[in-house]
PDB file of C-alpha atoms and ligand atoms in Angstrom:
ATOM      1  CA  MET Y   1     178.602 202.344 111.773  1.00 96.00           C
ATOM      2  CA  GLU Y   2     180.568 200.764 108.940  1.00 98.00           C
ATOM      3  CA  VAL Y   3     182.257 203.357 106.730  1.00 98.00           C
ATOM      4  CA  VAL Y   4     183.336 202.072 103.325  1.00 98.00           C
ATOM      5  CA  ILE Y   5     185.449 204.344 101.154  1.00 98.00           C
ATOM      6  CA  ALA Y   6     185.261 203.107  97.575  1.00 96.00           C
ATOM      7  CA  GLY Y   7     187.358 204.279  94.651  1.00 88.00           C
ATOM      8  CA  SER Y   8     184.630 205.744  92.496  1.00 96.00           C
ATOM      9  CA  PRO Y   9     180.947 206.731  92.462  1.00 98.00           C
ATOM     10  CA  ASP Y  10     180.339 203.709  90.249  1.00 98.00           C
ATOM     11  CA  GLU Y  11     181.808 201.377  92.855  1.00 98.00           C
ATOM     12  CA  VAL Y  12     179.633 203.046  95.513  1.00 98.00           C
ATOM     13  CA  ALA Y  13     176.567 202.391  93.349  1.00 98.00           C
ATOM     14  CA  GLN Y  14     177.520 198.729  92.859  1.00 98.00           C
ATOM     15  CA  LEU Y  15     178.010 198.207  96.603  1.00 98.00           C
ATOM     16  CA  ALA Y  16     174.671 199.828  97.437  1.00 98.00           C
ATOM     17  CA  ALA Y  17     172.871 197.787  94.788  1.00 98.00           C
ATOM     18  CA  GLY Y  18     174.571 194.641  96.089  1.00 98.00           C
ATOM     19  CA  ILE Y  19     173.182 195.235  99.575  1.00 98.00           C
ATOM     20  CA  VAL Y  20     169.633 195.725  98.259  1.00 98.00           C
ATOM     21  CA  ALA Y  21     169.893 192.763  95.869  1.00 98.00           C
ATOM     22  CA  ARG Y  22     170.990 190.517  98.717  1.00 98.00           C
ATOM     23  CA  VAL Y  23     168.063 191.585 100.922  1.00 98.00           C
ATOM     24  CA  VAL Y  24     165.594 191.159  98.065  1.00 98.00           C
ATOM     25  CA  SER Y  25     166.834 187.710  97.143  1.00 97.00           C
ATOM     26  CA  THR Y  26     167.166 186.327 100.682  1.00 97.00           C
ATOM     27  CA  THR Y  27     164.125 187.810 102.443  1.00 97.00           C
ATOM     28  CA  GLU Y  28     160.546 186.648 102.183  1.00 96.00           C
ATOM     29  CA  GLN Y  29     158.384 189.679 101.327  1.00 97.00           C
ATOM     30  CA  PRO Y  30     161.258 192.172 101.539  1.00 98.00           C
ATOM     31  CA  VAL Y  31     160.550 195.833 102.243  1.00 98.00           C
ATOM     32  CA  ILE Y  32     162.941 198.343 100.721  1.00 98.00           C
ATOM     33  CA  GLY Y  33     163.128 202.030 101.568  1.00 98.00           C
ATOM     34  CA  LEU Y  34     163.863 204.236  98.589  1.00 98.00           C
ATOM     35  CA  ALA Y  35     165.427 207.699  98.562  1.00 98.00           C
ATOM     36  CA  THR Y  36     165.296 210.413  95.931  1.00 96.00           C
ATOM     37  CA  GLY Y  37     168.026 212.875  94.943  1.00 94.00           C
ATOM     38  CA  SER Y  38     170.936 212.047  92.660  1.00 95.00           C
ATOM     39  CA  SER Y  39     172.882 209.963  95.204  1.00 97.00           C
ATOM     40  CA  PRO Y  40     170.995 206.637  94.801  1.00 98.00           C
ATOM     41  CA  LEU Y  41     170.495 206.861  91.015  1.00 98.00           C
ATOM     42  CA  GLY Y  42     173.535 204.704  90.172  1.00 98.00           C
ATOM     43  CA  ALA Y  43     172.298 202.027  92.583  1.00 98.00           C
ATOM     44  CA  TYR Y  44     168.859 202.051  90.926  1.00 98.00           C
ATOM     45  CA  ARG Y  45     170.467 201.681  87.478  1.00 98.00           C
ATOM     46  CA  SER Y  46     172.529 198.750  88.729  1.00 98.00           C
ATOM     47  CA  LEU Y  47     169.458 197.048  90.228  1.00 98.00           C
ATOM     48  CA  ILE Y  48     167.545 197.540  86.970  1.00 98.00           C
ATOM     49  CA  ASP Y  49     170.490 195.984  85.087  1.00 98.00           C
ATOM     50  CA  GLN Y  50     170.523 193.026  87.478  1.00 98.00           C
ATOM     51  CA  HIS Y  51     166.768 192.622  87.050  1.00 98.00           C
ATOM     52  CA  ARG Y  52     167.204 192.481  83.276  1.00 98.00           C
ATOM     53  CA  SER Y  53     170.370 190.412  83.086  1.00 98.00           C
ATOM     54  CA  THR Y  54     170.151 188.023  86.051  1.00 97.00           C
ATOM     55  CA  GLY Y  55     166.406 187.982  86.686  1.00 96.00           C
ATOM     56  CA  LEU Y  56     166.707 189.610  90.115  1.00 98.00           C
ATOM     57  CA  SER Y  57     163.025 189.826  91.023  1.00 98.00           C
ATOM     58  CA  PHE Y  58     161.170 192.384  93.118  1.00 98.00           C
ATOM     59  CA  ALA Y  59     157.827 190.662  92.577  1.00 98.00           C
ATOM     60  CA  GLY Y  60     157.425 189.819  96.276  1.00 98.00           C
ATOM     61  CA  ALA Y  61     158.804 193.120  97.535  1.00 98.00           C
ATOM     62  CA  SER Y  62     157.201 196.294  98.843  1.00 98.00           C
ATOM     63  CA  ALA Y  63     158.770 199.744  98.801  1.00 98.00           C
ATOM     64  CA  VAL Y  64     158.346 202.911 100.835  1.00 98.00           C
ATOM     65  CA  THR Y  65     159.456 206.418  99.968  1.00 98.00           C
ATOM     66  CA  LEU Y  66     161.071 208.752 102.480  1.00 98.00           C
ATOM     67  CA  ASP Y  67     159.459 212.057 101.716  1.00 98.00           C
ATOM     68  CA  GLU Y  68     157.343 214.133  99.348  1.00 98.00           C
ATOM     69  CA  TYR Y  69     156.762 217.735  98.335  1.00 98.00           C
ATOM     70  CA  VAL Y  70     153.482 219.343  99.370  1.00 98.00           C
ATOM     71  CA  GLY Y  71     151.679 221.476  96.812  1.00 95.00           C
ATOM     72  CA  LEU Y  72     152.698 219.883  93.514  1.00 97.00           C
ATOM     73  CA  PRO Y  73     149.812 218.672  91.357  1.00 94.00           C
ATOM     74  CA  TYR Y  74     149.126 214.929  91.398  1.00 92.00           C
ATOM     75  CA  GLY Y  75     151.577 213.142  89.062  1.00 91.00           C
ATOM     76  CA  HIS Y  76     153.918 216.158  88.707  1.00 96.00           C
ATOM     77  CA  PRO Y  77     157.202 214.792  87.229  1.00 96.00           C
ATOM     78  CA  GLU Y  78     159.235 216.192  90.141  1.00 96.00           C
ATOM     79  CA  SER Y  79     156.991 214.753  92.824  1.00 97.00           C
ATOM     80  CA  TYR Y  80     159.100 212.151  94.612  1.00 97.00           C
ATOM     81  CA  ARG Y  81     156.587 209.399  93.897  1.00 97.00           C
ATOM     82  CA  SER Y  82     156.911 210.139  90.164  1.00 98.00           C
ATOM     83  CA  VAL Y  83     160.715 210.311  90.374  1.00 97.00           C
ATOM     84  CA  ILE Y  84     160.937 206.963  92.176  1.00 98.00           C
ATOM     85  CA  ARG Y  85     158.672 205.420  89.539  1.00 98.00           C
ATOM     86  CA  THR Y  86     160.584 206.905  86.604  1.00 98.00           C
ATOM     87  CA  GLU Y  87     164.038 206.118  87.962  1.00 98.00           C
ATOM     88  CA  PHE Y  88     163.353 202.667  89.377  1.00 98.00           C
ATOM     89  CA  ILE Y  89     159.947 201.110  89.975  1.00 98.00           C
ATOM     90  CA  ASP Y  90     158.665 201.291  86.401  1.00 98.00           C
ATOM     91  CA  HIS Y  91     161.725 199.330  85.206  1.00 98.00           C
ATOM     92  CA  VAL Y  92     161.440 196.346  87.565  1.00 98.00           C
ATOM     93  CA  ASP Y  93     158.686 193.907  88.520  1.00 98.00           C
ATOM     94  CA  LEU Y  94     157.740 195.463  91.874  1.00 98.00           C
ATOM     95  CA  PRO Y  95     153.931 195.876  91.690  1.00 98.00           C
ATOM     96  CA  VAL Y  96     153.181 199.599  91.770  1.00 98.00           C
ATOM     97  CA  GLU Y  97     150.375 199.090  94.287  1.00 98.00           C
ATOM     98  CA  ARG Y  98     153.080 198.020  96.732  1.00 98.00           C
ATOM     99  CA  LEU Y  99     154.954 201.316  96.337  1.00 98.00           C
ATOM    100  CA  HIS Y 100     153.917 203.304  99.423  1.00 98.00           C
ATOM    101  CA  SER Y 101     154.285 207.067  99.732  1.00 98.00           C
ATOM    102  CA  PRO Y 102     152.693 209.752 101.911  1.00 98.00           C
ATOM    103  CA  ASP Y 103     149.330 211.101 100.731  1.00 97.00           C
ATOM    104  CA  VAL Y 104     150.197 214.776 100.450  1.00 98.00           C
ATOM    105  CA  HIS Y 105     146.856 215.562  98.791  1.00 97.00           C
ATOM    106  CA  ALA Y 106     144.778 214.539 101.801  1.00 97.00           C
ATOM    107  CA  THR Y 107     142.481 217.180 103.288  1.00 97.00           C
ATOM    108  CA  ASP Y 108     143.672 216.184 106.735  1.00 98.00           C
ATOM    109  CA  LEU Y 109     147.410 216.197 106.182  1.00 98.00           C
ATOM    110  CA  ALA Y 110     148.298 215.522 109.820  1.00 98.00           C
ATOM    111  CA  ALA Y 111     146.133 212.378 109.801  1.00 98.00           C
ATOM    112  CA  ALA Y 112     147.700 211.293 106.490  1.00 98.00           C
ATOM    113  CA  CYS Y 113     151.178 211.706 108.039  1.00 98.00           C
ATOM    114  CA  ASP Y 114     150.188 209.524 111.008  1.00 98.00           C
ATOM    115  CA  ALA Y 115     148.686 206.919 108.676  1.00 98.00           C
ATOM    116  CA  TYR Y 116     151.853 206.806 106.569  1.00 98.00           C
ATOM    117  CA  ASP Y 117     154.002 206.473 109.669  1.00 98.00           C
ATOM    118  CA  ARG Y 118     151.909 203.494 110.769  1.00 98.00           C
ATOM    119  CA  THR Y 119     152.217 201.920 107.312  1.00 98.00           C
ATOM    120  CA  VAL Y 120     156.012 202.213 107.356  1.00 98.00           C
ATOM    121  CA  VAL Y 121     156.274 200.777 110.860  1.00 97.00           C
ATOM    122  CA  GLU Y 122     153.806 197.950 110.193  1.00 98.00           C
ATOM    123  CA  LEU Y 123     155.585 196.937 106.989  1.00 98.00           C
ATOM    124  CA  GLY Y 124     158.984 196.976 108.730  1.00 98.00           C
ATOM    125  CA  VAL Y 125     161.682 198.272 106.411  1.00 98.00           C
ATOM    126  CA  ASP Y 126     164.490 195.748 105.847  1.00 98.00           C
ATOM    127  CA  VAL Y 127     166.884 198.124 104.141  1.00 98.00           C
ATOM    128  CA  GLN Y 128     166.586 201.888 103.738  1.00 98.00           C
ATOM    129  CA  LEU Y 129     168.706 203.810 101.211  1.00 98.00           C
ATOM    130  CA  LEU Y 130     169.612 207.359 102.231  1.00 98.00           C
ATOM    131  CA  GLY Y 131     171.320 210.399 100.780  1.00 98.00           C
ATOM    132  CA  ILE Y 132     172.426 213.429 102.774  1.00 98.00           C
ATOM    133  CA  GLY Y 133     171.677 217.105 102.223  1.00 96.00           C
ATOM    134  CA  ALA Y 134     174.341 219.810 102.442  1.00 94.00           C
ATOM    135  CA  ASP Y 135     172.960 220.827 105.851  1.00 95.00           C
ATOM    136  CA  GLY Y 136     173.014 217.246 107.150  1.00 97.00           C
ATOM    137  CA  HIS Y 137     169.356 216.440 106.497  1.00 97.00           C
ATOM    138  CA  ILE Y 138     168.092 212.943 105.749  1.00 98.00           C
ATOM    139  CA  GLY Y 139     164.690 212.560 104.140  1.00 98.00           C
ATOM    140  CA  PHE Y 140     163.610 216.153 104.577  1.00 98.00           C
ATOM    141  CA  ASN Y 141     164.472 216.341 108.280  1.00 98.00           C
ATOM    142  CA  GLU Y 142     166.101 219.736 108.367  1.00 98.00           C
ATOM    143  CA  PRO Y 143     168.388 220.916 111.214  1.00 98.00           C
ATOM    144  CA  GLY Y 144     166.377 221.223 114.419  1.00 98.00           C
ATOM    145  CA  SER Y 145     164.372 218.066 113.724  1.00 98.00           C
ATOM    146  CA  SER Y 146     163.710 216.026 116.823  1.00 98.00           C
ATOM    147  CA  LEU Y 147     165.877 212.927 116.809  1.00 98.00           C
ATOM    148  CA  SER Y 148     162.795 210.850 117.585  1.00 98.00           C
ATOM    149  CA  SER Y 149     160.431 212.636 115.168  1.00 98.00           C
ATOM    150  CA  ARG Y 150     157.729 210.795 113.232  1.00 98.00           C
ATOM    151  CA  THR Y 151     156.272 211.450 109.775  1.00 98.00           C
ATOM    152  CA  ARG Y 152     155.084 215.064 109.646  1.00 98.00           C
ATOM    153  CA  ILE Y 153     155.025 218.246 107.620  1.00 98.00           C
ATOM    154  CA  LYS Y 154     158.280 220.246 107.523  1.00 98.00           C
ATOM    155  CA  THR Y 155     159.392 223.556 106.046  1.00 98.00           C
ATOM    156  CA  LEU Y 156     162.467 223.447 103.818  1.00 97.00           C
ATOM    157  CA  THR Y 157     165.472 225.681 104.495  1.00 96.00           C
ATOM    158  CA  ASP Y 158     166.478 228.199 101.817  1.00 95.00           C
ATOM    159  CA  ARG Y 159     169.627 226.122 101.275  1.00 94.00           C
ATOM    160  CA  THR Y 160     167.676 222.954 100.492  1.00 95.00           C
ATOM    161  CA  ARG Y 161     165.276 224.839  98.218  1.00 97.00           C
ATOM    162  CA  SER Y 162     168.173 226.315  96.280  1.00 96.00           C
ATOM    163  CA  ASP Y 163     169.953 222.912  96.101  1.00 93.00           C
ATOM    164  CA  ASN Y 164     166.767 221.362  94.700  1.00 94.00           C
ATOM    165  CA  ALA Y 165     166.005 224.259  92.330  1.00 96.00           C
ATOM    166  CA  ARG Y 166     167.930 222.426  89.586  1.00 94.00           C
ATOM    167  CA  PHE Y 167     164.952 220.107  89.191  1.00 94.00           C
ATOM    168  CA  PHE Y 168     162.501 223.003  88.646  1.00 96.00           C
ATOM    169  CA  ASP Y 169     162.285 225.984  86.275  1.00 95.00           C
ATOM    170  CA  SER Y 170     163.155 228.389  89.083  1.00 95.00           C
ATOM    171  CA  ILE Y 171     163.656 228.413  92.841  1.00 96.00           C
ATOM    172  CA  GLY Y 172     160.225 229.992  93.180  1.00 96.00           C
ATOM    173  CA  ASP Y 173     158.738 226.733  91.897  1.00 96.00           C
ATOM    174  CA  VAL Y 174     160.362 224.604  94.635  1.00 97.00           C
ATOM    175  CA  PRO Y 175     157.703 223.873  97.256  1.00 98.00           C
ATOM    176  CA  ARG Y 176     158.334 225.285 100.713  1.00 97.00           C
ATOM    177  CA  HIS Y 177     156.559 222.446 102.518  1.00 98.00           C
ATOM    178  CA  VAL Y 178     157.148 218.722 102.493  1.00 98.00           C
ATOM    179  CA  VAL Y 179     156.084 215.578 104.306  1.00 98.00           C
ATOM    180  CA  THR Y 180     158.945 213.426 105.531  1.00 98.00           C
ATOM    181  CA  GLN Y 181     159.394 210.263 107.528  1.00 98.00           C
ATOM    182  CA  GLY Y 182     160.757 211.427 110.880  1.00 98.00           C
ATOM    183  CA  LEU Y 183     164.172 210.526 112.226  1.00 98.00           C
ATOM    184  CA  GLY Y 184     162.495 208.077 114.608  1.00 98.00           C
ATOM    185  CA  THR Y 185     160.637 206.502 111.683  1.00 98.00           C
ATOM    186  CA  ILE Y 186     163.714 206.206 109.466  1.00 98.00           C
ATOM    187  CA  THR Y 187     165.846 204.708 112.206  1.00 98.00           C
ATOM    188  CA  ALA Y 188     163.272 201.948 112.792  1.00 98.00           C
ATOM    189  CA  ALA Y 189     164.535 200.315 109.567  1.00 98.00           C
ATOM    190  CA  ALA Y 190     166.714 197.255 110.165  1.00 98.00           C
ATOM    191  CA  HIS Y 191     169.608 198.418 107.966  1.00 98.00           C
ATOM    192  CA  LEU Y 192     170.392 201.978 106.892  1.00 98.00           C
ATOM    193  CA  VAL Y 193     172.591 202.524 103.843  1.00 98.00           C
ATOM    194  CA  MET Y 194     173.918 206.043 103.310  1.00 98.00           C
ATOM    195  CA  ILE Y 195     175.224 206.856  99.824  1.00 98.00           C
ATOM    196  CA  ALA Y 196     177.354 209.978  99.323  1.00 98.00           C
ATOM    197  CA  THR Y 197     179.705 210.944  96.528  1.00 98.00           C
ATOM    198  CA  GLY Y 198     181.505 214.143  95.552  1.00 98.00           C
ATOM    199  CA  SER Y 199     183.289 216.840  97.555  1.00 98.00           C
ATOM    200  CA  GLY Y 200     180.021 218.670  98.256  1.00 97.00           C
ATOM    201  CA  LYS Y 201     179.142 215.890 100.696  1.00 98.00           C
ATOM    202  CA  ALA Y 202     182.448 215.897 102.604  1.00 98.00           C
ATOM    203  CA  THR Y 203     181.369 218.360 105.320  1.00 98.00           C
ATOM    204  CA  PRO Y 204     177.939 216.862 106.145  1.00 98.00           C
ATOM    205  CA  ILE Y 205     179.388 213.335 106.057  1.00 98.00           C
ATOM    206  CA  ALA Y 206     182.159 214.247 108.522  1.00 98.00           C
ATOM    207  CA  ALA Y 207     179.547 215.841 110.802  1.00 98.00           C
ATOM    208  CA  MET Y 208     177.317 212.773 110.534  1.00 98.00           C
ATOM    209  CA  VAL Y 209     180.020 210.165 111.168  1.00 98.00           C
ATOM    210  CA  GLU Y 210     182.413 211.932 113.514  1.00 98.00           C
ATOM    211  CA  GLY Y 211     180.618 214.993 114.848  1.00 97.00           C
ATOM    212  CA  PRO Y 212     178.522 215.232 117.979  1.00 98.00           C
ATOM    213  CA  VAL Y 213     175.050 213.693 117.797  1.00 98.00           C
ATOM    214  CA  GLY Y 214     172.486 216.465 117.717  1.00 98.00           C
ATOM    215  CA  ALA Y 215     169.571 218.012 115.898  1.00 98.00           C
ATOM    216  CA  SER Y 216     171.903 220.514 114.194  1.00 98.00           C
ATOM    217  CA  CYS Y 217     173.077 217.619 112.021  1.00 98.00           C
ATOM    218  CA  PRO Y 218     169.986 215.401 111.755  1.00 98.00           C
ATOM    219  CA  ALA Y 219     171.938 212.604 110.025  1.00 98.00           C
ATOM    220  CA  SER Y 220     174.112 212.253 113.140  1.00 98.00           C
ATOM    221  CA  VAL Y 221     171.227 210.264 114.686  1.00 98.00           C
ATOM    222  CA  LEU Y 222     172.582 207.353 112.639  1.00 98.00           C
ATOM    223  CA  GLN Y 223     175.371 207.037 115.239  1.00 98.00           C
ATOM    224  CA  PHE Y 224     172.728 205.514 117.532  1.00 98.00           C
ATOM    225  CA  HIS Y 225     171.615 202.869 115.022  1.00 98.00           C
ATOM    226  CA  ARG Y 226     173.011 199.377 115.282  1.00 97.00           C
ATOM    227  CA  HIS Y 227     173.331 198.653 111.551  1.00 98.00           C
ATOM    228  CA  VAL Y 228     174.473 201.520 109.345  1.00 98.00           C
ATOM    229  CA  THR Y 229     176.605 201.254 106.225  1.00 98.00           C
ATOM    230  CA  VAL Y 230     178.087 204.492 104.880  1.00 98.00           C
ATOM    231  CA  LEU Y 231     179.217 204.163 101.261  1.00 98.00           C
ATOM    232  CA  LEU Y 232     181.511 206.986 100.121  1.00 98.00           C
ATOM    233  CA  ASP Y 233     183.842 207.834  97.285  1.00 98.00           C
ATOM    234  CA  ASP Y 234     187.205 209.479  98.069  1.00 97.00           C
ATOM    235  CA  ASP Y 235     185.801 212.991  97.639  1.00 98.00           C
ATOM    236  CA  ALA Y 236     182.881 212.528 100.028  1.00 98.00           C
ATOM    237  CA  ALA Y 237     185.314 210.978 102.536  1.00 98.00           C
ATOM    238  CA  GLY Y 238     187.659 213.980 102.213  1.00 98.00           C
ATOM    239  CA  GLU Y 239     187.005 215.506 105.646  1.00 98.00           C
ATOM    240  CA  LEU Y 240     186.926 212.351 107.763  1.00 98.00           C
ATOM    241  CA  ARG Y 241     189.520 212.362 110.541  1.00 98.00           C
ATOM    242  CA  HIS Y 242     189.708 208.579 110.665  1.00 98.00           C
ATOM    243  CA  GLY Y 243     189.630 207.936 106.904  1.00 97.00           C
ATOM    244  CA  ASP Y 244     192.798 205.821 107.010  1.00 97.00           C
ATOM    245  CA  TYR Y 245     191.284 203.590 109.670  1.00 98.00           C
ATOM    246  CA  TYR Y 246     188.065 203.058 107.669  1.00 98.00           C
ATOM    247  CA  ARG Y 247     190.112 202.171 104.565  1.00 97.00           C
ATOM    248  CA  GLU Y 248     192.269 199.749 106.561  1.00 97.00           C
ATOM    249  CA  THR Y 249     189.205 198.142 108.122  1.00 96.00           C
ATOM    250  CA  TYR Y 250     187.522 197.599 104.757  1.00 96.00           C
ATOM    251  CA  ARG Y 251     190.740 196.236 103.179  1.00 95.00           C
ATOM    252  CA  HIS Y 252     190.930 193.614 105.921  1.00 96.00           C
ATOM    253  CA  LYS Y 253     187.238 192.824 106.160  1.00 94.00           C
ATOM    254  CA  PRO Y 254     186.882 189.077 106.727  1.00 92.00           C
ATOM    255  CA  PRO Y 255     185.782 187.477 103.429  1.00 88.00           C
ATOM    256  CA  TRP Y 256     182.792 185.766 105.082  1.00 91.00           C
ATOM    257  CA  GLN Y 257     181.407 189.103 106.313  1.00 91.00           C
ATOM    258  CA  HIS Y 258     179.068 190.786 103.856  1.00 90.00           C
ATOM    259  CA  LEU Y 259     178.036 194.428 103.872  1.00 92.00           C
TER     260      LEU Y 259
HETATM  261  C1  GLP G 301     166.702 215.914  98.974  1.00 72.69           C
HETATM  262  C2  GLP G 301     166.071 214.619  99.459  1.00 72.69           C
HETATM  263  C3  GLP G 301     167.034 213.795 100.275  1.00 72.69           C
HETATM  264  C4  GLP G 301     168.354 213.680  99.544  1.00 72.69           C
HETATM  265  C5  GLP G 301     168.949 215.052  99.355  1.00 72.69           C
HETATM  266  C6  GLP G 301     170.310 215.020  98.695  1.00 72.69           C
HETATM  267  O1  GLP G 301     166.663 216.910  99.914  1.00 72.69           O
HETATM  268  N1  GLP G 301     164.896 214.855 100.228  1.00 72.69           N
HETATM  269  O2  GLP G 301     166.475 212.507 100.510  1.00 72.69           O
HETATM  270  O3  GLP G 301     169.229 212.870 100.287  1.00 72.69           O
HETATM  271  O4  GLP G 301     168.041 215.770  98.532  1.00 72.69           O
HETATM  272  O5  GLP G 301     170.160 214.942  97.311  1.00 72.69           O
HETATM  273  P1  GLP G 301     171.312 214.536  96.301  1.00 72.69           P
HETATM  274  O6  GLP G 301     171.501 213.082  96.440  1.00 72.69           O
HETATM  275  O7  GLP G 301     170.797 214.922  94.956  1.00 72.69           O
HETATM  276  O8  GLP G 301     172.513 215.315  96.694  1.00 72.69           O
END
């Protein structure tokens, strides 16, 4: 796990965008995994800027989403497919038919979850962006999620529903059920990039990076993955025991080694 502590949220966004841009421009038919929430928004803005100013092209790329609410009407602005389109896809040249997301409107939801899991695995995600929830969830894998779980329906915790209530008129409007890629599905991606900024992320980040691996902190499963980059600002790094070591390591990173 490579932990990079950057000076500002903007620098974090630039680093994350740089990783995705590199994959997109050096891989034939790249597959990028997109996350929702506020954490990756700066990276999306930077990628859109690069698309406009340098011609960075997503024309040959495919994208997969991590998770989706169950119960929102098709096209609801807060559905994660809509959010990913509004914040990123609709501003670049990635063909929308190559944006994959779980079919939460299927009559047989369990079969739709299995089908989505197969799609993600068959595509093979080159780089997956991630944010972290206050309770250590990634995607919508709440505490207690099996570390080898696949795409399935999950029930949100009260904490996650209240954290996400800011996107809805009231907490009562936040769906209770979601479909999420499982921890086993997410960790099949070749490169995982965690983005976290602000002091609210300090506790879950410390648990993820330095705590014991276990279902109580689902993100801790990343400790088993062979290529994880954790991009933090100073506030999100605030509770790391080995913060000085991570800073030292990044300062002396060999110039030929990219993130
Ligand atoms: C939601 C999403 C997660 C995201 C988390 C944190 O629960 N399902 O993918 O990481 O929110 O969101 P934010 O980045 O807004 O803090």
